[in-house]
Amino acid sequence: MTTATTGVTPITGAVGTAHTRVEGRAKVTGAARYAGEIPFAELAHGWLALSTVARGRILSVETGPVLAMPGVVTVLHHGNAPRLDTDYIGMLGVPPDPTAAVFQNDRVPHAGWPVALVVAETPEQAREAAEALVVTYEREPHDIELTAGRPDAHPVDGHMPGMTEKGDIEAELAASAHVVDEEYTTPEEHHAMMEPHAATALWDGGRLEVVDSNQGTTWVADELTRMFSLDPSAVRVRSEHIGGGFGSKGVRAHQVSAVMAATVLQRPVRVVLTRRQMFSLTGYRSPTAQRVRLGAGTDGRLRALDHRSVNQTSTVWEFVEPSAGVARVMYDADAHRTSNEVVRLDVPSPTWMRGPGEAPGSFALEAALDELAERCGIDPIELRLRNEPERGPVSGLPFAGRNLAACFREGARRFGWAGRDPRPGTRREGRWLLGTGTAAASFPAGALPSTASVTAEADGTHTVRIAAADIGTGARTALTLVAADALGVATDRVRVRIGDSDFGPAGIAGGSMGTRSWAWAITAAARELRDRLVPGGTVPPEGITVRSDTTAALGALAQKERHSFGAQFAEVAVDVTTGEVRVRRMLGIFAAGRIVNPLTARGQLVGGMTWGISMALHEEAVRDRAFGSLYGPDLAGYHVAGHADVPEVEADWVDDPDPEDPVGIKGIGEVGIVGAAAAVANAVWHATGVRHRNLPIRPDRVLRAQGGARV
């Protein structure tokens, strides 16, 4: 049987079965080497010096005393660094963030701006010299205050339009039987992946080579090619093992400064960021101030939906956190308006962070839906099901599958939702108040054009080469399963090589598009190779190689709303004497396409849900108003959920293959975090009877709320 869309036989076998990581042994034995561990002859070490003022101009960089220190080789700064080209649009459709284009002028737009790179023979010498470097500034007044009411907030188009609108919002709100009009805030959040950013740059035979930890070697190679005005064939980027990325590991100051130093010195130079440096140099999730207005009839059906989100960005780069975008997918109304706006402040540039837009946006929207359910006297799940749209609320396009209702029904059954008393504050165990909450989740299911090659080797094995990135998700293993099925061979007959820009253009590990994009390319190449091989024939010593390019296939897809969906459930206990909130259990049921590897997929979904707990209760980066920098920019001062905070988290899925994808994949990397914080917040309301519209739900906020103060 073939599908009508793809004209190919659905593949079965390895895909869909649990498989341990193919690189697992190398990682647990230490054989897997990360970017900061790979040795190079004559390696020099760079250390970035960062600004101590939040806004101003560099008056002088006193390099003389530092150059006289032991081991110091050079100091690069705006007065002597190579000039860069930043007038271009990169492969992701946006210009480069000037934070990465280091040492190009004397301006300082935020605290922690890179002002110099000290290069020495050892990391210790480089760090000592960088800390001794004296930089004199002309300090200027700075502004770091984000509020919803700022008059300079303005809509910005990112990867979606800044504003959408249909119908008369005010008229429909006036005619509604039930109205919610509330403001919700989320704080500044940071990626905090295990492996810090690191890069080594060297010139070899007239060719630039960069060994890096990134989410797409093609992406980094393209940016470096353009910045340094090089021929694309003269740049190679390798990134074999990555210890987490979450959207942060793109093109940053450490790669660019390493290339600068390697060019000046004509020797390998490595730059590794400290944990504290990462808090100002590698992006973060902007805080948001969101206003949600909902109007519904007596039956709970929406008549008006207005979702406005404001986030901060730097003065040198407009990055929008598209939090209102989630409303454009989840719910329709006769009057429907969304707006993603930014305020330019003297802060570092934000960037993509797991579930960009959807994670903070779903907190506001799904909390508001819960408030509407309370006012309507309708069960929160039933209210959401009554407002299921038939088509995209803004686009008008059909959904390429929308199994959200199935997620809610299965989740409600397994969570025991039917026995829930809807009245808040009614369950108690000693000093603990108990409550349950739910929320919906969605995330786009996209794909990026990619190339791949598959070689039939003379020994009967097969080698796959693709510039994919496994940032801890298990992508290398998933692609092994996909290739094995497409080739019709056992998994132990397949070797997947990734993380090398020389393998040709490929999509990034981001936007939950990685596995879908790469699997499409591998499947196309593998099937063509399988058709070319003669049964019983001999493969020559050099092998037989087939290369694919999915650009045309993706371009031919019909326009549809493509998303993964999910239903989140949480049970919490709240100690009203201390303000402590404990999540007792969570359940997430997802409709996320065909699951390639249940073992690693479950880990991704549970990881996202765990991050939702962290988002709801712990994570909050706070800026010092006087200096513009962060308090405690490290993992001691920036709190994330630990094992003790996550007693029972379960993730599962309903059958949901995408018929237009060769393997049936959608995407799972980010949908797990979406809605999770809202489910926890809604459960806290059910436990206490008090709404928390500002994250995180800290103990002091719980205590103030129970005392009657507005939070």
XYZ file of C-alpha atoms in Angstrom:
711
model
C 0.000 0.000 0.000
C 1.326 3.443 -0.902
C 0.285 6.822 0.426
C -1.497 9.156 -1.951
C 0.739 12.070 -1.069
C 4.224 10.616 -1.198
C 3.667 7.628 -3.468
C 5.950 5.510 -1.308
C 5.441 2.426 0.786
C 5.292 3.243 4.504
C 8.459 1.896 6.100
C 8.369 -0.414 9.086
C 10.953 -2.136 11.217
C 13.528 -0.212 13.245
C 11.548 3.024 13.365
C 9.188 2.949 16.328
C 11.232 0.551 18.464
C 13.200 1.613 21.537
C 16.924 1.820 20.799
C 19.742 2.888 23.100
C 21.989 5.663 21.847
C 24.508 4.494 19.271
C 27.099 6.855 20.755
C 26.150 6.020 24.344
C 29.213 3.897 25.130
C 31.555 6.585 23.795
C 29.916 9.183 26.019
C 29.891 7.212 29.257
C 33.495 6.048 28.785
C 34.803 9.515 27.916
C 35.782 8.544 24.370
C 33.378 11.138 22.947
C 35.254 14.421 22.767
C 33.553 17.775 22.974
C 34.642 21.029 21.371
C 36.751 22.209 24.282
C 38.578 18.876 24.655
C 40.041 18.154 21.208
C 43.853 18.642 21.158
C 45.716 20.714 18.560
C 49.428 21.345 18.141
C 50.590 24.867 19.074
C 47.163 25.694 20.475
C 46.762 29.178 21.951
C 43.905 30.163 24.252
C 41.717 33.244 24.060
C 39.812 34.840 26.935
C 37.159 37.480 26.386
C 37.169 40.662 28.456
C 33.664 42.043 28.953
C 32.424 45.559 29.633
C 31.585 46.621 33.160
C 29.256 49.434 32.091
C 25.752 49.060 30.648
C 25.998 51.857 28.111
C 28.769 54.114 26.899
C 31.913 54.372 24.833
C 35.377 52.829 25.152
C 37.967 55.554 25.700
C 41.061 53.363 25.976
C 42.258 49.772 26.172
C 45.582 49.658 28.004
C 47.230 46.681 26.336
C 50.864 47.455 27.228
C 50.967 46.007 30.753
C 48.968 42.950 29.676
C 51.238 42.167 26.708
C 54.158 42.087 29.144
C 52.511 39.393 31.274
C 53.752 35.759 31.035
C 52.469 33.821 28.034
C 50.395 36.614 26.504
C 50.563 36.570 22.705
C 48.203 39.350 21.633
C 45.218 41.464 22.646
C 42.506 42.122 20.060
C 40.080 45.020 20.445
C 38.188 47.543 18.341
C 41.389 49.392 17.481
C 43.246 46.491 15.857
C 40.814 43.663 15.110
C 40.024 42.528 11.530
C 37.045 44.276 9.952
C 33.896 42.211 9.405
C 31.077 42.346 6.872
C 27.697 42.405 8.639
C 25.577 43.701 5.775
C 23.889 40.464 4.764
C 20.933 38.188 5.435
C 21.940 34.780 6.777
C 20.536 31.344 5.981
C 17.896 31.715 8.716
C 16.551 34.819 6.978
C 17.860 37.395 9.456
C 20.929 39.670 9.590
C 23.687 38.839 12.081
C 23.419 39.944 15.683
C 26.167 42.597 16.116
C 27.021 41.022 19.475
C 28.746 38.276 17.473
C 30.528 40.786 15.209
C 33.006 41.693 17.925
C 35.449 44.620 18.176
C 34.052 46.680 15.304
C 33.563 50.007 17.112
C 33.952 51.735 20.464
C 30.291 51.577 21.497
C 29.095 49.571 24.533
C 25.365 48.764 24.289
C 25.040 46.577 27.411
C 26.880 45.212 30.437
C 28.953 42.200 29.487
C 29.641 43.421 25.926
C 32.911 41.923 24.563
C 35.577 44.639 24.502
C 38.766 42.598 23.977
C 40.206 39.123 23.500
C 43.419 38.277 25.327
C 45.339 35.361 23.746
C 47.989 33.455 25.695
C 49.764 30.111 25.754
C 47.521 28.663 28.472
C 43.936 29.308 29.571
C 45.150 30.346 33.007
C 47.503 32.957 31.574
C 44.797 34.268 29.262
C 42.285 34.577 32.094
C 44.712 36.324 34.437
C 45.667 38.793 31.739
C 42.056 39.439 30.711
C 41.122 40.175 34.312
C 44.095 42.540 34.586
C 43.234 44.440 31.394
C 42.274 48.046 32.129
C 39.537 49.479 29.936
C 38.390 53.083 30.435
C 34.818 54.032 29.513
C 32.722 57.103 29.051
C 29.645 55.986 30.946
C 26.148 56.992 29.768
C 22.736 56.595 31.472
C 21.156 53.221 30.777
C 17.604 51.882 30.625
C 16.783 48.251 31.431
C 13.163 48.528 32.592
C 10.578 46.455 30.698
C 6.929 47.223 31.402
C 3.778 46.513 29.437
C 2.807 50.166 29.318
C 5.942 51.544 27.684
C 5.031 53.911 24.848
C 8.070 52.852 22.797
C 6.850 49.253 22.429
C 6.290 48.505 18.766
C 5.315 45.442 16.704
C 8.118 43.575 14.953
C 7.948 40.931 12.253
C 10.174 37.981 13.128
C 9.467 34.584 11.615
C 5.809 35.615 11.646
C 3.972 38.917 11.178
C 4.125 41.240 14.147
C 0.364 41.808 14.148
C -2.769 40.021 12.973
C -6.348 41.245 13.305
C -9.858 40.382 12.202
C -13.254 41.481 13.479
C -14.190 44.133 16.033
C -12.541 43.223 19.353
C -14.233 45.901 21.451
C -17.701 45.147 20.107
C -17.386 41.417 20.705
C -16.020 41.927 24.218
C -18.947 44.222 25.010
C -21.376 41.591 23.765
C -19.756 38.725 25.677
C -21.402 37.142 28.702
C -18.024 36.381 30.284
C -14.831 38.411 29.926
C -11.248 37.855 31.071
C -8.879 40.839 30.882
C -5.615 40.144 32.682
C -1.882 40.743 32.450
C 0.693 37.970 32.787
C 4.468 38.214 33.051
C 7.363 35.836 32.601
C 10.935 36.667 33.674
C 14.263 36.577 31.871
C 15.343 32.937 31.498
C 18.641 31.346 30.439
C 19.523 28.166 28.556
C 21.964 26.744 31.140
C 22.972 23.725 29.062
C 25.601 21.387 30.518
C 28.378 22.096 28.005
C 29.576 25.707 27.773
C 30.128 27.306 24.371
C 33.571 26.531 22.943
C 35.305 26.888 19.572
C 38.762 26.327 18.094
C 39.768 28.046 14.851
C 42.770 27.291 12.647
C 43.969 27.781 9.098
C 45.076 24.640 7.260
C 46.358 24.927 3.700
C 44.537 28.186 3.088
C 41.289 26.816 4.494
C 39.595 27.938 7.702
C 38.551 25.111 10.010
C 36.417 25.645 13.099
C 35.758 22.920 15.661
C 32.745 24.061 17.597
C 29.734 23.165 19.721
C 26.781 24.311 17.678
C 23.290 23.484 16.439
C 24.158 23.518 12.752
C 27.539 23.392 11.075
C 26.042 24.675 7.825
C 24.610 27.656 9.694
C 27.886 28.566 11.418
C 29.956 28.018 8.256
C 27.623 30.264 6.256
C 27.809 33.085 8.824
C 31.604 32.917 9.131
C 31.966 32.829 5.344
C 29.955 36.027 5.026
C 31.464 37.867 7.996
C 35.048 37.232 6.911
C 34.306 37.591 3.150
C 35.585 34.105 2.333
C 34.738 31.662 -0.412
C 32.284 29.023 0.894
C 34.705 26.265 -0.117
C 37.350 27.812 2.155
C 35.408 27.226 5.396
C 34.809 23.965 7.236
C 32.962 23.688 10.557
C 32.864 20.497 12.598
C 30.725 19.783 15.649
C 30.559 16.100 16.511
C 29.265 16.032 20.096
C 27.208 18.781 21.740
C 26.236 18.905 25.387
C 22.979 20.792 24.928
C 21.965 23.891 23.027
C 18.263 24.778 23.431
C 18.520 27.508 20.754
C 21.625 29.209 22.136
C 24.383 27.543 20.134
C 24.431 29.552 16.947
C 27.001 32.140 15.851
C 28.447 33.915 18.873
C 31.381 36.063 19.956
C 33.591 33.124 20.873
C 33.688 31.641 17.347
C 34.209 34.985 15.642
C 36.946 36.109 18.039
C 38.679 32.724 17.716
C 38.729 33.098 13.921
C 40.072 36.646 14.252
C 42.901 35.521 16.522
C 43.765 32.490 14.398
C 43.916 34.760 11.339
C 46.198 37.273 13.054
C 48.482 34.702 14.689
C 48.355 31.972 12.030
C 48.042 29.298 14.697
C 45.097 27.477 16.301
C 43.198 29.500 18.890
C 40.532 28.198 21.260
C 37.961 30.344 23.062
C 35.810 28.754 25.773
C 33.177 30.773 27.597
C 32.742 30.610 31.336
C 29.308 29.993 32.795
C 29.097 33.625 33.897
C 30.096 34.899 30.445
C 27.331 32.829 28.870
C 24.743 34.891 30.742
C 25.613 37.979 28.668
C 27.082 36.551 25.444
C 24.912 33.651 24.299
C 21.347 34.926 24.374
C 18.412 34.185 26.681
C 14.639 34.183 26.717
C 13.415 37.733 27.066
C 11.012 38.582 29.861
C 7.492 39.155 28.590
C 4.567 41.319 29.622
C 1.384 39.920 28.112
C -2.196 41.088 28.158
C -4.880 38.563 27.258
C -8.500 39.547 26.747
C -11.078 36.834 26.164
C -14.802 37.211 25.611
C -17.203 34.263 25.514
C -20.892 33.551 25.308
C -22.842 31.669 27.952
C -21.822 28.417 26.262
C -18.124 29.220 26.649
C -17.502 29.702 22.954
C -15.067 32.519 22.246
C -16.361 35.691 20.647
C -13.184 37.736 21.191
C -9.513 36.863 21.638
C -6.898 39.593 22.050
C -3.334 38.568 22.927
C -0.612 41.221 23.138
C 2.951 40.370 24.128
C 5.831 42.766 24.773
C 9.432 41.631 25.138
C 12.755 43.407 25.510
C 15.522 43.430 22.940
C 18.916 45.088 22.709
C 19.595 48.446 21.100
C 21.690 46.749 18.401
C 19.385 43.880 17.469
C 15.616 43.472 17.245
C 14.711 39.998 18.438
C 11.050 39.245 18.993
C 9.812 36.548 21.370
C 6.587 35.755 19.470
C 4.495 34.843 22.495
C 1.194 35.923 20.940
C 1.804 33.538 18.050
C 0.417 30.577 19.979
C -3.050 32.180 19.921
C -2.919 32.170 16.123
C -3.017 28.390 16.190
C -4.881 27.302 19.298
C -8.239 29.117 19.381
C -10.492 31.081 17.027
C -12.998 33.846 17.687
C -15.162 36.181 15.613
C -12.806 38.976 16.639
C -9.193 37.865 16.869
C -6.163 40.085 17.400
C -2.545 39.280 18.251
C 0.525 41.467 18.559
C 4.206 40.690 19.198
C 6.008 43.854 20.270
C 9.495 44.793 21.463
C 11.140 47.507 23.530
C 14.772 48.385 22.806
C 16.767 48.481 26.047
C 20.397 48.525 27.169
C 20.474 44.753 27.615
C 22.075 41.840 25.756
C 20.285 40.445 22.728
C 17.721 37.726 23.475
C 17.588 34.658 21.252
C 15.660 31.484 20.590
C 15.142 29.324 23.662
C 13.296 26.029 23.834
C 9.726 26.693 22.719
C 10.418 30.315 21.680
C 7.151 32.236 21.830
C 5.036 29.194 22.583
C 6.495 28.540 26.054
C 5.801 31.978 27.612
C 2.821 32.604 25.351
C 1.090 29.390 26.376
C 1.459 30.336 30.039
C -0.537 33.517 29.502
C -3.090 32.105 27.070
C -3.725 28.828 28.882
C -3.938 30.538 32.271
C -6.476 32.956 30.795
C -8.475 30.037 29.359
C -8.544 28.529 32.834
C -9.845 31.781 34.260
C -12.526 31.873 31.581
C -13.561 28.291 32.387
C -14.011 29.279 36.035
C -16.175 32.273 35.132
C -18.248 30.232 32.688
C -18.676 27.373 35.160
C -17.360 24.936 32.543
C -14.731 22.255 33.012
C -11.363 23.511 31.686
C -10.991 20.582 29.285
C -14.539 20.911 28.019
C -14.029 24.644 27.422
C -10.976 23.945 25.274
C -12.760 21.235 23.307
C -15.697 23.549 22.623
C -13.251 26.037 21.108
C -11.429 23.648 18.809
C -11.026 25.457 15.433
C -11.675 23.704 12.147
C -9.026 25.730 10.318
C -6.122 27.976 11.245
C -7.673 30.889 13.156
C -5.472 33.431 11.384
C -4.206 31.668 8.265
C -7.497 30.011 7.334
C -5.469 27.004 6.207
C -6.517 23.428 6.957
C -4.715 21.552 9.704
C -2.462 18.723 8.625
C -3.829 16.747 11.554
C -4.971 18.181 14.870
C -5.345 15.452 17.485
C -5.499 17.724 20.520
C -8.891 16.359 21.555
C -7.497 12.822 21.613
C -4.648 14.024 23.838
C -7.061 15.587 26.312
C -9.354 12.579 26.427
C -6.527 10.095 26.932
C -4.786 12.367 29.419
C -7.962 12.942 31.415
C -8.563 9.198 31.625
C -5.067 8.405 32.814
C -4.756 11.373 35.161
C -8.105 10.710 36.844
C -9.575 14.056 35.855
C -13.195 12.864 36.030
C -13.080 12.655 39.818
C -11.812 16.221 40.235
C -13.809 18.581 42.438
C -13.723 21.868 40.465
C -13.958 24.010 43.608
C -10.601 25.507 44.614
C -9.082 25.045 48.064
C -11.130 21.967 48.989
C -8.424 19.261 49.190
C -6.006 19.227 52.084
C -3.395 16.912 53.573
C -2.144 18.357 56.835
C -0.515 21.692 56.056
C -0.606 21.030 52.281
C -3.358 22.270 49.973
C -3.738 20.067 46.885
C -4.834 21.008 43.383
C -4.797 19.834 39.776
C -4.557 21.799 36.561
C -4.362 21.313 32.834
C -3.297 23.201 29.703
C -2.980 22.641 25.977
C 0.253 22.597 23.973
C 1.247 23.105 20.366
C 4.409 23.692 18.386
C 4.993 24.067 14.623
C 6.041 20.992 12.659
C 8.340 22.325 9.966
C 11.227 21.085 7.854
C 14.258 22.772 6.334
C 15.819 21.861 2.975
C 18.672 19.415 3.512
C 21.106 17.280 1.595
C 22.418 13.849 2.527
C 24.571 11.155 0.983
C 24.312 7.414 1.523
C 27.085 5.045 0.449
C 26.831 1.308 -0.028
C 30.241 0.027 1.080
C 32.011 -2.992 -0.369
C 31.781 -4.815 2.979
C 27.977 -4.730 2.942
C 27.584 -1.817 5.352
C 26.195 1.620 4.602
C 27.529 5.052 5.530
C 25.251 8.059 5.886
C 26.747 11.541 5.808
C 24.684 14.575 6.736
C 25.487 17.895 8.430
C 23.047 17.173 11.253
C 23.591 18.118 14.894
C 22.834 15.872 17.849
C 22.507 18.337 20.718
C 21.638 15.594 23.184
C 18.295 14.677 21.662
C 19.368 11.299 20.300
C 19.241 12.469 16.675
C 22.204 10.308 15.669
C 20.333 7.221 16.865
C 17.016 8.236 15.316
C 18.676 8.778 11.937
C 20.294 5.353 12.182
C 16.839 3.786 12.578
C 15.415 5.806 9.679
C 18.305 4.887 7.384
C 18.120 1.202 8.306
C 14.432 1.025 7.406
C 14.854 2.984 4.189
C 17.726 0.709 3.142
C 16.039 -2.463 4.331
C 18.987 -3.514 6.510
C 19.671 -4.036 10.200
C 20.725 -1.030 12.266
C 24.179 -2.504 12.901
C 24.844 -2.273 9.157
C 24.448 1.513 9.177
C 26.977 4.163 10.231
C 25.692 7.727 10.541
C 28.276 10.506 10.378
C 27.096 13.998 11.297
C 28.319 17.423 12.362
C 30.530 18.392 9.412
C 29.737 21.235 7.006
C 31.715 19.403 4.309
C 28.825 16.934 4.122
C 26.755 19.615 2.392
C 23.918 21.961 3.391
C 21.450 20.716 5.997
C 18.908 22.193 8.355
C 19.733 23.125 11.924
C 18.810 21.411 15.193
C 16.149 23.937 16.099
C 12.444 24.616 15.901
C 11.763 20.888 16.375
C 12.715 20.546 12.701
C 15.998 18.652 12.948
C 15.049 14.987 12.794
C 12.200 15.656 10.363
C 14.456 17.602 7.988
C 17.368 15.170 8.103
C 15.264 12.010 7.988
C 13.534 13.271 4.842
C 16.886 13.737 3.092
C 18.291 10.412 4.294
C 15.166 8.532 3.270
C 15.277 9.996 -0.240
C 18.951 9.100 -0.730
C 18.611 5.653 0.821
C 15.642 4.666 -1.294
C 17.328 5.783 -4.489
C 20.445 3.860 -3.534
C 18.384 0.766 -2.755
C 16.761 0.997 -6.193
C 20.177 1.255 -7.864
C 21.712 -1.741 -6.135
C 21.438 -4.972 -8.093
C 20.429 -7.928 -5.905
C 23.462 -10.167 -5.535
C 25.600 -7.612 -7.370
C 29.091 -6.545 -6.393
C 29.794 -3.166 -4.859
C 33.099 -1.669 -6.070
C 35.840 -0.912 -3.519
C 35.007 2.822 -3.532
C 31.345 2.026 -2.866
C 28.224 3.395 -4.527
C 27.007 6.784 -3.330
C 23.704 8.553 -3.854
C 23.075 12.139 -2.804
C 19.705 13.776 -2.123
C 18.372 17.312 -1.847
C 14.906 17.916 -0.383
C 14.526 21.534 -1.502
C 12.106 20.755 -4.334
C 10.078 18.236 -2.319
C 9.523 20.655 0.544
C 8.691 23.447 -1.869
C 5.965 21.286 -3.426
C 4.112 20.730 -0.142
C 0.637 22.207 0.035
C 0.174 25.106 2.450
C -1.283 23.797 5.702
C -1.155 24.393 9.434
C 1.380 21.780 10.579
C 1.824 21.334 14.314
C 2.425 18.903 17.113
C -0.120 19.103 19.930
C -0.373 18.002 23.521
C -2.337 18.065 26.761
C -0.528 18.810 30.030
C -1.738 17.774 33.498
C -0.242 18.649 36.884
C -0.984 17.975 40.537
C 0.597 20.288 43.111
C 0.790 20.617 46.870
C 1.071 24.103 48.392
C 2.285 24.738 51.935
C 0.488 27.926 52.928
C 2.693 28.366 56.011
C 5.964 28.505 54.033
C 4.714 29.296 50.529
C 6.429 26.215 49.110
C 4.899 24.676 45.993
C 5.627 21.031 45.216
C 4.657 19.374 41.957
C 3.582 15.864 42.920
C 2.980 14.464 39.460
C 2.706 15.510 35.846
C 1.319 13.790 32.777
C 1.715 14.892 29.192
C -0.049 13.221 26.282
C 1.147 14.353 22.853
C 0.199 14.074 19.195
C 3.631 14.597 17.673
C 3.820 12.541 14.526
C 5.394 9.133 14.211
C 7.742 8.473 17.114
C 11.050 7.255 15.697
C 12.698 6.123 18.936
C 10.362 5.852 21.945
C 13.287 5.717 24.366
C 14.851 9.056 23.470
C 11.515 10.631 22.502
C 10.149 10.074 25.975
C 13.308 11.651 27.368
C 12.768 14.738 25.225
C 9.153 15.138 26.263
C 9.873 14.559 29.957
C 12.777 17.003 29.674
C 10.478 19.655 28.277
C 7.888 19.071 30.991
C 10.603 19.258 33.646
C 11.658 22.589 32.179
C 8.028 23.665 32.529
C 8.198 22.927 36.258
C 11.414 24.935 36.407
C 9.787 27.779 34.489
C 6.738 27.791 36.758
C 8.534 27.653 40.113
C 12.240 28.462 39.869
C 13.809 30.211 36.874
C 14.252 33.966 37.107
C 17.225 36.097 36.100
C 17.112 39.516 37.788
C 18.985 42.620 36.609
C 20.594 45.182 38.883
C 18.958 48.508 38.028
C 22.072 50.466 39.034
C 24.558 48.555 36.886
C 22.425 46.830 34.228
C 24.006 43.438 34.862
C 22.530 40.288 36.386
C 22.553 39.326 40.020
C 24.200 35.909 40.405
C 24.832 35.021 36.739
C 25.730 31.407 37.464
C 24.040 28.159 38.433
C 24.261 29.072 42.109
C 22.248 32.261 41.622
C 20.060 31.116 38.732
C 17.843 28.321 40.027
C 16.660 25.408 37.904
C 14.606 22.384 38.876
C 16.589 19.509 40.392
C 15.755 15.850 40.895
C 14.033 16.588 44.206
C 11.617 18.907 42.380
C 10.518 16.256 39.868
C 9.079 13.202 41.641
C 6.797 11.781 38.932
C 6.688 12.991 35.336
C 5.142 10.787 32.673
C 4.981 11.448 28.940
C 3.177 9.410 26.308
C 1.556 9.934 22.935
C -1.368 9.067 20.711
C -1.003 7.720 17.192
C -0.426 10.721 14.947
C 1.741 10.075 11.849
C 2.066 12.863 9.295
C 0.939 11.354 5.957
C 2.898 13.933 3.978
C 6.244 13.132 5.590
C 8.145 10.105 4.238
C 8.601 8.758 7.755
C 5.521 10.343 9.361
C 7.556 12.642 11.629
C 6.399 15.964 13.086
C 8.587 17.079 15.994
C 8.948 16.567 19.753
C 11.853 18.699 20.965
C 9.833 21.678 22.148
C 6.168 20.767 22.497
C 6.941 19.178 25.883
C 7.608 22.543 27.538
C 4.606 24.300 26.007
C 1.685 24.556 28.410
C 3.576 22.858 31.241
C 4.036 26.029 33.304
C 0.386 26.947 32.771
C -0.747 23.518 33.994
C 1.276 24.007 37.191
C -0.037 27.556 37.693
C -3.608 26.411 37.099
C -3.088 23.633 39.631
C -1.819 26.170 42.183
C -5.041 28.149 41.717
C -7.083 24.977 42.201
C -5.170 24.255 45.408
C -5.328 27.753 46.894
C -8.068 29.698 45.129
C -5.546 32.425 44.201
C -4.342 33.146 40.667
C -0.628 33.625 40.035
C -0.137 35.588 36.840
C 3.558 36.321 37.328
C 6.207 33.616 37.035
C 7.932 32.109 38.870
C 5.501 31.216 41.653
C 7.967 31.904 44.445
C 7.219 31.172 48.122
C 7.093 34.904 48.945
C 4.494 35.438 46.237
C 2.402 32.555 47.556
C 2.523 33.981 51.071
C 1.599 37.475 49.909
C -1.225 36.057 47.825
C -2.636 34.041 50.703
C -2.478 37.226 52.753
C -4.682 39.005 50.227
C -2.085 40.964 48.261
C -2.449 40.989 44.487
C 0.288 38.972 42.722
